[in-house]
mmCIF file of C-alpha atoms (C1' of nucleotides) in Angstrom:
data_model
loop_
_atom_site.group_PDB
_atom_site.id
_atom_site.type_symbol
_atom_site.label_atom_id
_atom_site.label_comp_id
_atom_site.label_asym_id
_atom_site.label_seq_id
_atom_site.Cartn_x
_atom_site.Cartn_y
_atom_site.Cartn_z
ATOM 1 C CA MET L 1 -28.869 57.021 12.034
ATOM 2 C CA ALA L 2 -26.205 54.441 11.395
ATOM 3 C CA LYS L 3 -27.517 51.338 13.157
ATOM 4 C CA PRO L 4 -30.235 52.277 15.556
ATOM 5 C CA ASN L 5 -31.051 49.704 18.141
ATOM 6 C CA LEU L 6 -34.621 50.719 18.454
ATOM 7 C CA TYR L 7 -37.042 53.136 16.983
ATOM 8 C CA LYS L 8 -36.867 56.250 19.021
ATOM 9 C CA GLY L 9 -39.564 57.089 21.459
ATOM 10 C CA SER L 10 -40.418 53.559 22.538
ATOM 11 C CA ILE L 11 -37.914 52.946 25.318
ATOM 12 C CA HIS L 12 -40.067 54.400 28.083
ATOM 13 C CA THR L 13 -42.987 52.264 26.994
ATOM 14 C CA ILE L 14 -40.807 49.169 26.910
ATOM 15 C CA LEU L 15 -39.525 49.828 30.410
ATOM 16 C CA LEU L 16 -42.999 50.389 31.852
ATOM 17 C CA LYS L 17 -44.312 47.258 30.179
ATOM 18 C CA LEU L 18 -41.436 45.045 31.299
ATOM 19 C CA LEU L 19 -41.597 46.254 34.883
ATOM 20 C CA GLY L 20 -45.351 45.722 34.870
ATOM 21 C CA ASP L 21 -44.873 42.135 33.697
ATOM 22 C CA GLU L 22 -41.896 41.205 35.807
ATOM 23 C CA GLY L 23 -42.719 43.042 38.991
ATOM 24 C CA ARG L 24 -39.233 44.376 39.487
ATOM 25 C CA MET L 25 -36.026 44.410 37.502
ATOM 26 C CA TYR L 26 -32.605 46.028 37.606
ATOM 27 C CA GLY L 27 -30.950 47.835 34.723
ATOM 28 C CA TYR L 28 -28.551 45.205 33.515
ATOM 29 C CA GLU L 29 -31.290 42.589 33.714
ATOM 30 C CA ILE L 30 -33.456 44.723 31.440
ATOM 31 C CA THR L 31 -30.789 44.932 28.758
ATOM 32 C CA GLN L 32 -30.456 41.139 28.788
ATOM 33 C CA LYS L 33 -34.204 40.538 28.815
ATOM 34 C CA VAL L 34 -34.823 42.798 25.835
ATOM 35 C CA LYS L 35 -31.963 41.191 23.943
ATOM 36 C CA GLU L 36 -33.464 37.781 24.685
ATOM 37 C CA ILE L 37 -37.037 38.670 23.733
ATOM 38 C CA SER L 38 -35.889 40.257 20.485
ATOM 39 C CA ASN L 39 -33.459 37.475 19.608
ATOM 40 C CA GLY L 40 -30.636 39.960 19.657
ATOM 41 C CA ASP L 41 -32.356 42.495 17.406
ATOM 42 C CA LEU L 42 -33.029 45.127 20.029
ATOM 43 C CA LEU L 43 -30.043 46.219 22.057
ATOM 44 C CA ILE L 44 -30.864 48.810 24.653
ATOM 45 C CA THR L 45 -27.684 50.778 25.185
ATOM 46 C CA GLU L 46 -26.770 51.766 28.698
ATOM 47 C CA GLY L 47 -26.474 55.377 27.604
ATOM 48 C CA ALA L 48 -30.171 55.272 26.777
ATOM 49 C CA LEU L 49 -31.316 52.968 29.563
ATOM 50 C CA TYR L 50 -29.986 54.622 32.700
ATOM 51 C CA PRO L 51 -31.086 58.165 31.867
ATOM 52 C CA ALA L 52 -34.512 56.746 30.975
ATOM 53 C CA LEU L 53 -34.806 54.925 34.302
ATOM 54 C CA HIS L 54 -33.735 58.058 36.164
ATOM 55 C CA LYS L 55 -36.265 60.151 34.271
ATOM 56 C CA LEU L 56 -39.111 57.752 35.015
ATOM 57 C CA GLU L 57 -38.093 57.692 38.653
ATOM 58 C CA ALA L 58 -37.893 61.499 38.792
ATOM 59 C CA ASP L 59 -41.365 61.632 37.270
ATOM 60 C CA GLY L 60 -42.661 59.426 40.056
ATOM 61 C CA LEU L 61 -43.450 56.497 37.776
ATOM 62 C CA LEU L 62 -40.794 54.175 39.185
ATOM 63 C CA GLN L 63 -39.619 53.340 42.661
ATOM 64 C CA VAL L 64 -36.131 52.031 43.370
ATOM 65 C CA GLU L 65 -34.779 49.529 45.877
ATOM 66 C CA VAL L 66 -31.030 49.125 46.197
ATOM 67 C CA GLU L 67 -29.649 45.691 47.060
ATOM 68 C CA LYS L 68 -26.229 44.112 47.223
ATOM 69 C CA VAL L 69 -26.099 40.697 45.595
ATOM 70 C CA ASP L 70 -22.866 38.697 45.416
ATOM 71 C CA GLY L 71 -20.876 41.776 46.309
ATOM 72 C CA ARG L 72 -22.366 43.811 43.471
ATOM 73 C CA LEU L 73 -24.873 46.623 43.649
ATOM 74 C CA ARG L 74 -28.254 46.226 42.047
ATOM 75 C CA LYS L 75 -30.942 48.860 41.692
ATOM 76 C CA TYR L 76 -34.291 47.198 41.426
ATOM 77 C CA TYR L 77 -37.027 49.279 39.843
ATOM 78 C CA LYS L 78 -40.767 48.745 40.069
ATOM 79 C CA LEU L 79 -43.840 50.679 38.991
ATOM 80 C CA THR L 80 -45.501 53.128 41.317
ATOM 81 C CA GLU L 81 -49.272 53.566 41.138
ATOM 82 C CA ASP L 82 -48.788 56.475 38.759
ATOM 83 C CA GLY L 83 -46.377 54.314 36.800
ATOM 84 C CA ALA L 84 -49.005 51.615 36.386
ATOM 85 C CA LYS L 85 -51.473 54.197 35.045
ATOM 86 C CA GLU L 86 -48.917 55.692 32.699
ATOM 87 C CA SER L 87 -48.034 52.193 31.519
ATOM 88 C CA VAL L 88 -51.624 51.568 30.414
ATOM 89 C CA GLN L 89 -51.626 54.906 28.599
ATOM 90 C CA LYS L 90 -48.302 54.340 26.852
ATOM 91 C CA LEU L 91 -49.203 50.817 25.856
ATOM 92 C CA SER L 92 -52.412 51.897 24.196
ATOM 93 C CA GLU L 93 -50.484 54.546 22.293
ATOM 94 C CA LEU L 94 -47.929 51.972 21.197
ATOM 95 C CA GLU L 95 -50.667 49.592 20.105
ATOM 96 C CA ALA L 96 -52.293 52.346 18.043
ATOM 97 C CA TYR L 97 -48.947 53.087 16.487
ATOM 98 C CA LEU L 98 -48.306 49.425 15.695
ATOM 99 C CA GLU L 99 -51.753 49.108 14.133
ATOM 100 C CA THR L 100 -51.141 52.157 11.975
ATOM 101 C CA MET L 101 -47.823 50.742 10.890
ATOM 102 C CA GLN L 102 -49.465 47.433 10.038
ATOM 103 C CA ASN L 103 -51.997 49.345 7.951
ATOM 104 C CA LEU L 104 -49.146 51.002 6.134
ATOM 105 C CA LEU L 105 -47.396 47.721 5.527
ATOM 106 C CA GLN L 106 -50.468 45.906 4.284
ATOM 107 C CA PRO L 107 -50.569 45.514 0.531
ATOM 108 C CA LYS L 108 -52.812 48.194 -0.822
ATOM 109 C CA LEU L 109 -56.385 47.028 -1.442
ATOM 110 C CA ILE L 110 -57.698 48.747 -4.567
ATOM 111 C CA MET C 1 -41.743 64.313 24.421
ATOM 112 C CA ALA C 2 -44.911 66.345 24.624
ATOM 113 C CA LYS C 3 -47.085 64.995 21.838
ATOM 114 C CA PRO C 4 -45.010 63.268 19.239
ATOM 115 C CA ASN C 5 -46.714 62.661 15.978
ATOM 116 C CA LEU C 6 -44.887 59.477 15.182
ATOM 117 C CA TYR C 7 -42.381 57.207 16.696
ATOM 118 C CA LYS C 8 -39.071 58.536 15.633
ATOM 119 C CA GLY C 9 -37.000 56.862 13.027
ATOM 120 C CA SER C 10 -39.816 55.522 10.902
ATOM 121 C CA ILE C 11 -40.538 58.438 8.582
ATOM 122 C CA HIS C 12 -38.091 57.396 5.857
ATOM 123 C CA THR C 13 -39.554 53.914 5.824
ATOM 124 C CA ILE C 14 -43.073 55.289 5.613
ATOM 125 C CA LEU C 15 -42.156 57.508 2.684
ATOM 126 C CA LEU C 16 -40.459 54.715 0.764
ATOM 127 C CA LYS C 17 -43.365 52.371 1.357
ATOM 128 C CA LEU C 18 -46.034 54.878 0.342
ATOM 129 C CA LEU C 19 -44.202 55.884 -2.819
ATOM 130 C CA GLY C 20 -43.710 52.219 -3.681
ATOM 131 C CA ASP C 21 -47.434 51.605 -3.305
ATOM 132 C CA GLU C 22 -48.749 54.743 -4.933
ATOM 133 C CA GLY C 23 -46.220 55.144 -7.700
ATOM 134 C CA ARG C 24 -45.799 58.841 -7.192
ATOM 135 C CA MET C 25 -46.959 61.392 -4.655
ATOM 136 C CA TYR C 26 -46.310 64.983 -3.694
ATOM 137 C CA GLY C 27 -45.559 66.256 -0.223
ATOM 138 C CA TYR C 28 -48.895 67.641 0.785
ATOM 139 C CA GLU C 29 -50.604 64.538 -0.552
ATOM 140 C CA ILE C 30 -48.418 62.392 1.689
ATOM 141 C CA THR C 31 -49.419 64.296 4.814
ATOM 142 C CA GLN C 32 -53.085 63.801 3.967
ATOM 143 C CA LYS C 33 -52.679 60.138 3.071
ATOM 144 C CA VAL C 34 -50.903 59.296 6.310
ATOM 145 C CA LYS C 35 -53.519 61.180 8.294
ATOM 146 C CA GLU C 36 -56.220 59.198 6.498
ATOM 147 C CA ILE C 37 -54.595 55.779 6.909
ATOM 148 C CA SER C 38 -53.984 56.402 10.609
ATOM 149 C CA ASN C 39 -57.423 57.892 11.261
ATOM 150 C CA GLY C 40 -55.796 61.122 12.335
ATOM 151 C CA ASP C 41 -53.339 59.482 14.738
ATOM 152 C CA LEU C 42 -50.186 60.053 12.732
ATOM 153 C CA LEU C 43 -49.586 63.621 11.646
ATOM 154 C CA ILE C 44 -46.436 64.037 9.617
ATOM 155 C CA THR C 45 -45.297 67.583 10.204
ATOM 156 C CA GLU C 46 -43.970 69.531 7.247
ATOM 157 C CA GLY C 47 -40.824 70.343 9.182
ATOM 158 C CA ALA C 48 -40.083 66.621 9.241
ATOM 159 C CA LEU C 49 -41.474 65.720 5.836
ATOM 160 C CA TYR C 50 -39.713 68.109 3.482
ATOM 161 C CA PRO C 51 -36.215 67.645 4.876
ATOM 162 C CA ALA C 52 -36.810 63.878 4.734
ATOM 163 C CA LEU C 53 -37.880 64.024 1.088
ATOM 164 C CA HIS C 54 -34.859 66.157 0.249
ATOM 165 C CA LYS C 55 -32.554 63.771 2.060
ATOM 166 C CA LEU C 56 -33.943 60.751 0.224
ATOM 167 C CA GLU C 57 -33.614 62.597 -3.066
ATOM 168 C CA ALA C 58 -30.037 63.649 -2.279
ATOM 169 C CA ASP C 59 -29.250 60.016 -1.470
ATOM 170 C CA GLY C 60 -30.525 58.990 -4.897
ATOM 171 C CA LEU C 61 -33.495 57.061 -3.561
ATOM 172 C CA LEU C 62 -36.144 59.412 -4.920
ATOM 173 C CA GLN C 63 -36.629 61.209 -8.179
ATOM 174 C CA VAL C 64 -38.658 64.387 -8.489
ATOM 175 C CA GLU C 65 -40.946 65.751 -11.190
ATOM 176 C CA VAL C 66 -42.267 69.272 -10.865
ATOM 177 C CA GLU C 67 -45.722 70.049 -12.210
ATOM 178 C CA LYS C 68 -48.075 72.980 -12.048
ATOM 179 C CA VAL C 69 -51.661 71.976 -11.274
ATOM 180 C CA ASP C 70 -54.437 74.559 -10.917
ATOM 181 C CA GLY C 71 -51.899 77.332 -10.648
ATOM 182 C CA ARG C 72 -50.046 75.631 -7.794
ATOM 183 C CA LEU C 73 -46.693 73.918 -7.823
ATOM 184 C CA ARG C 74 -46.472 70.235 -7.040
ATOM 185 C CA LYS C 75 -43.329 68.183 -6.609
ATOM 186 C CA TYR C 76 -44.074 64.581 -7.408
ATOM 187 C CA TYR C 77 -41.656 62.066 -5.955
ATOM 188 C CA LYS C 78 -41.141 58.486 -7.015
ATOM 189 C CA LEU C 79 -38.697 55.734 -6.134
ATOM 190 C CA THR C 80 -35.515 55.257 -8.102
ATOM 191 C CA GLU C 81 -34.129 51.745 -8.569
ATOM 192 C CA ASP C 82 -31.932 52.249 -5.537
ATOM 193 C CA GLY C 83 -34.964 53.586 -3.695
ATOM 194 C CA ALA C 84 -36.901 50.412 -4.440
ATOM 195 C CA LYS C 85 -34.044 48.309 -3.061
ATOM 196 C CA GLU C 86 -33.728 50.469 0.035
ATOM 197 C CA SER C 87 -37.485 50.241 0.519
ATOM 198 C CA VAL C 88 -37.339 46.451 0.713
ATOM 199 C CA GLN C 89 -34.510 46.691 3.211
ATOM 200 C CA LYS C 90 -36.218 49.281 5.407
ATOM 201 C CA LEU C 91 -39.519 47.424 5.350
ATOM 202 C CA SER C 92 -37.968 44.199 6.547
ATOM 203 C CA GLU C 93 -36.301 46.111 9.351
ATOM 204 C CA LEU C 94 -39.608 47.697 10.300
ATOM 205 C CA GLU C 95 -41.359 44.334 10.230
ATOM 206 C CA ALA C 96 -38.719 42.854 12.517
ATOM 207 C CA TYR C 97 -39.168 45.786 14.860
ATOM 208 C CA LEU C 98 -42.951 45.430 14.840
ATOM 209 C CA GLU C 99 -42.655 41.730 15.575
ATOM 210 C CA THR C 100 -40.353 42.395 18.491
ATOM 211 C CA MET C 101 -42.751 45.000 19.822
ATOM 212 C CA GLN C 102 -45.619 42.545 19.513
ATOM 213 C CA ASN C 103 -43.561 40.032 21.491
ATOM 214 C CA LEU C 104 -43.092 42.632 24.175
ATOM 215 C CA LEU C 105 -46.772 43.440 24.274
ATOM 216 C CA GLN C 106 -47.922 39.858 24.444
ATOM 217 C CA PRO C 107 -48.988 38.789 27.895
ATOM 218 C CA LYS C 108 -46.135 36.902 29.448
ATOM 219 C CA LEU C 109 -46.368 33.136 29.058
ATOM 220 C CA ILE C 110 -44.961 31.493 32.167
ATOM 221 C "C1'" DA Q 1 -2.717 37.660 34.773
ATOM 222 C "C1'" DA Q 2 -5.782 38.887 31.481
ATOM 223 C "C1'" DA Q 3 -10.142 38.872 29.651
ATOM 224 C "C1'" DC Q 4 -14.941 38.678 30.118
ATOM 225 C "C1'" DA Q 5 -19.302 39.261 32.473
ATOM 226 C "C1'" DT Q 6 -21.878 41.734 35.749
ATOM 227 C "C1'" DA Q 7 -23.423 46.271 37.406
ATOM 228 C "C1'" DC Q 8 -23.615 50.979 37.817
ATOM 229 C "C1'" DC Q 9 -22.867 55.801 35.665
ATOM 230 C "C1'" DT Q 10 -22.258 60.352 32.627
ATOM 231 C "C1'" DA Q 11 -20.930 63.736 29.032
ATOM 232 C "C1'" DA Q 12 -20.346 65.008 24.277
ATOM 233 C "C1'" DG Q 13 -21.885 64.496 19.897
ATOM 234 C "C1'" DT Q 14 -25.296 63.120 16.415
ATOM 235 C "C1'" DT Q 15 -29.650 62.393 14.551
ATOM 236 C "C1'" DT Q 16 -34.322 63.370 14.126
ATOM 237 C "C1'" DT Q 17 -37.848 65.525 15.338
ATOM 238 C "C1'" DT Q 18 -41.060 69.759 16.869
ATOM 239 C "C1'" DT Q 19 -41.997 74.427 16.792
ATOM 240 C "C1'" DA Q 20 -42.564 78.359 14.553
ATOM 241 C "C1'" DG Q 21 -42.074 80.882 11.391
ATOM 242 C "C1'" DG Q 22 -42.100 82.280 5.898
ATOM 243 C "C1'" DT Q 23 -44.147 82.674 0.706
ATOM 244 C "C1'" DA Q 24 -47.821 82.048 -2.720
ATOM 245 C "C1'" DT Q 25 -52.246 80.542 -5.060
ATOM 246 C "C1'" DT Q 26 -57.108 79.006 -4.934
ATOM 247 C "C1'" DA Q 27 -61.531 78.053 -2.549
ATOM 248 C "C1'" DA Q 28 -64.824 78.989 0.838
ATOM 249 C "C1'" DT Q 29 -67.012 81.859 4.023
ATOM 250 C "C1'" DT Q 30 -68.763 86.100 6.011
ATOM 251 C "C1'" DA N 1 -65.106 92.487 -1.144
ATOM 252 C "C1'" DA N 2 -62.473 90.847 2.539
ATOM 253 C "C1'" DT N 3 -61.076 87.477 5.494
ATOM 254 C "C1'" DT N 4 -60.236 82.752 6.502
ATOM 255 C "C1'" DA N 5 -59.212 78.114 5.253
ATOM 256 C "C1'" DA N 6 -57.132 74.915 2.252
ATOM 257 C "C1'" DT N 7 -53.536 73.781 -0.858
ATOM 258 C "C1'" DA N 8 -48.504 73.661 -1.671
ATOM 259 C "C1'" DC N 9 -43.924 74.594 -1.007
ATOM 260 C "C1'" DC N 10 -39.912 75.801 2.266
ATOM 261 C "C1'" DT N 11 -36.292 76.616 6.328
ATOM 262 C "C1'" DA N 12 -33.985 77.660 10.795
ATOM 263 C "C1'" DA N 13 -33.725 77.273 15.758
ATOM 264 C "C1'" DA N 14 -34.679 74.574 19.527
ATOM 265 C "C1'" DA N 15 -35.755 70.365 21.811
ATOM 266 C "C1'" DA N 16 -35.772 65.467 22.294
ATOM 267 C "C1'" DA N 17 -33.811 61.035 22.163
ATOM 268 C "C1'" DC N 18 -30.592 58.604 21.003
ATOM 269 C "C1'" DT N 19 -25.259 56.621 20.124
ATOM 270 C "C1'" DT N 20 -20.674 56.706 21.190
ATOM 271 C "C1'" DA N 21 -17.260 56.548 24.213
ATOM 272 C "C1'" DG N 22 -15.645 56.871 27.909
ATOM 273 C "C1'" DG N 23 -15.417 55.915 33.484
ATOM 274 C "C1'" DT N 24 -15.608 52.868 38.126
ATOM 275 C "C1'" DA N 25 -15.858 48.463 40.546
ATOM 276 C "C1'" DT N 26 -16.563 43.396 41.633
ATOM 277 C "C1'" DG N 27 -16.773 38.505 40.368
ATOM 278 C "C1'" DT N 28 -15.819 34.692 37.075
ATOM 279 C "C1'" DT N 29 -13.448 32.360 33.583
ATOM 280 C "C1'" DT N 30 -9.434 31.242 30.806
#
DNA sequence: AAACATACCTAAGTTTTTTAGGTATTAATT
DNA sequence: AATTAATACCTAAAAAACTTAGGTATGTTT
């Protein structure tokens, strides 16, 4: 792993969370939003993003609405009901993971 | 991803951190320690652990001492000087990642 | 006119893991 | 006494999840 943009396994969770917060977003918007939130630390590559969105859609967790804005195509994604449930699930897993990591990082108490 | 035991990409960091804290540990001990710290949430599989230890050793970040205890072989690992430096580096990366994730999880402030 | 930003996409390759084995010794259980 | 569980190491094949490196097309800026 030369310069990973994000720890693997978290992209689906990030997408579900963002779409839950924002209501609906399109792919390019997501890349910019994540870059902004992370102050440039987390760069979601398009090669990871689009397959992830397609997978979540195929799994029935996302719903897509295509729109043309300023002559360009946009694919807006939003959570389905199942997506909202899965989001809760994934977020609690991520929180457990983050807590574990914090426990690992904490200076050892002897 | 059926039931991943840990978010990918963090195992090297975990190993460096644990060895920095504990001084020296052997493989099996690490699996038990991580299970304990995470209350059973994080299970480092041996198929991930041993190759990771060997990689870190090959990269000069770990040093190994073989001992026989109660008739069984143990391979104690500890950080080299380079390993200690790399540990600092990896930990700051992990902390930045955790902070970003926390930012993502925080309820949106409008 | 060229470069950059917006907006989508995919395929090949790489990395990192899971799965599923294997060997061997000691401790606990039946 | 024999089987199972725990301790302790290991590896190879497969799967998963990325990065890299392309591709197309439109609008904006230099």
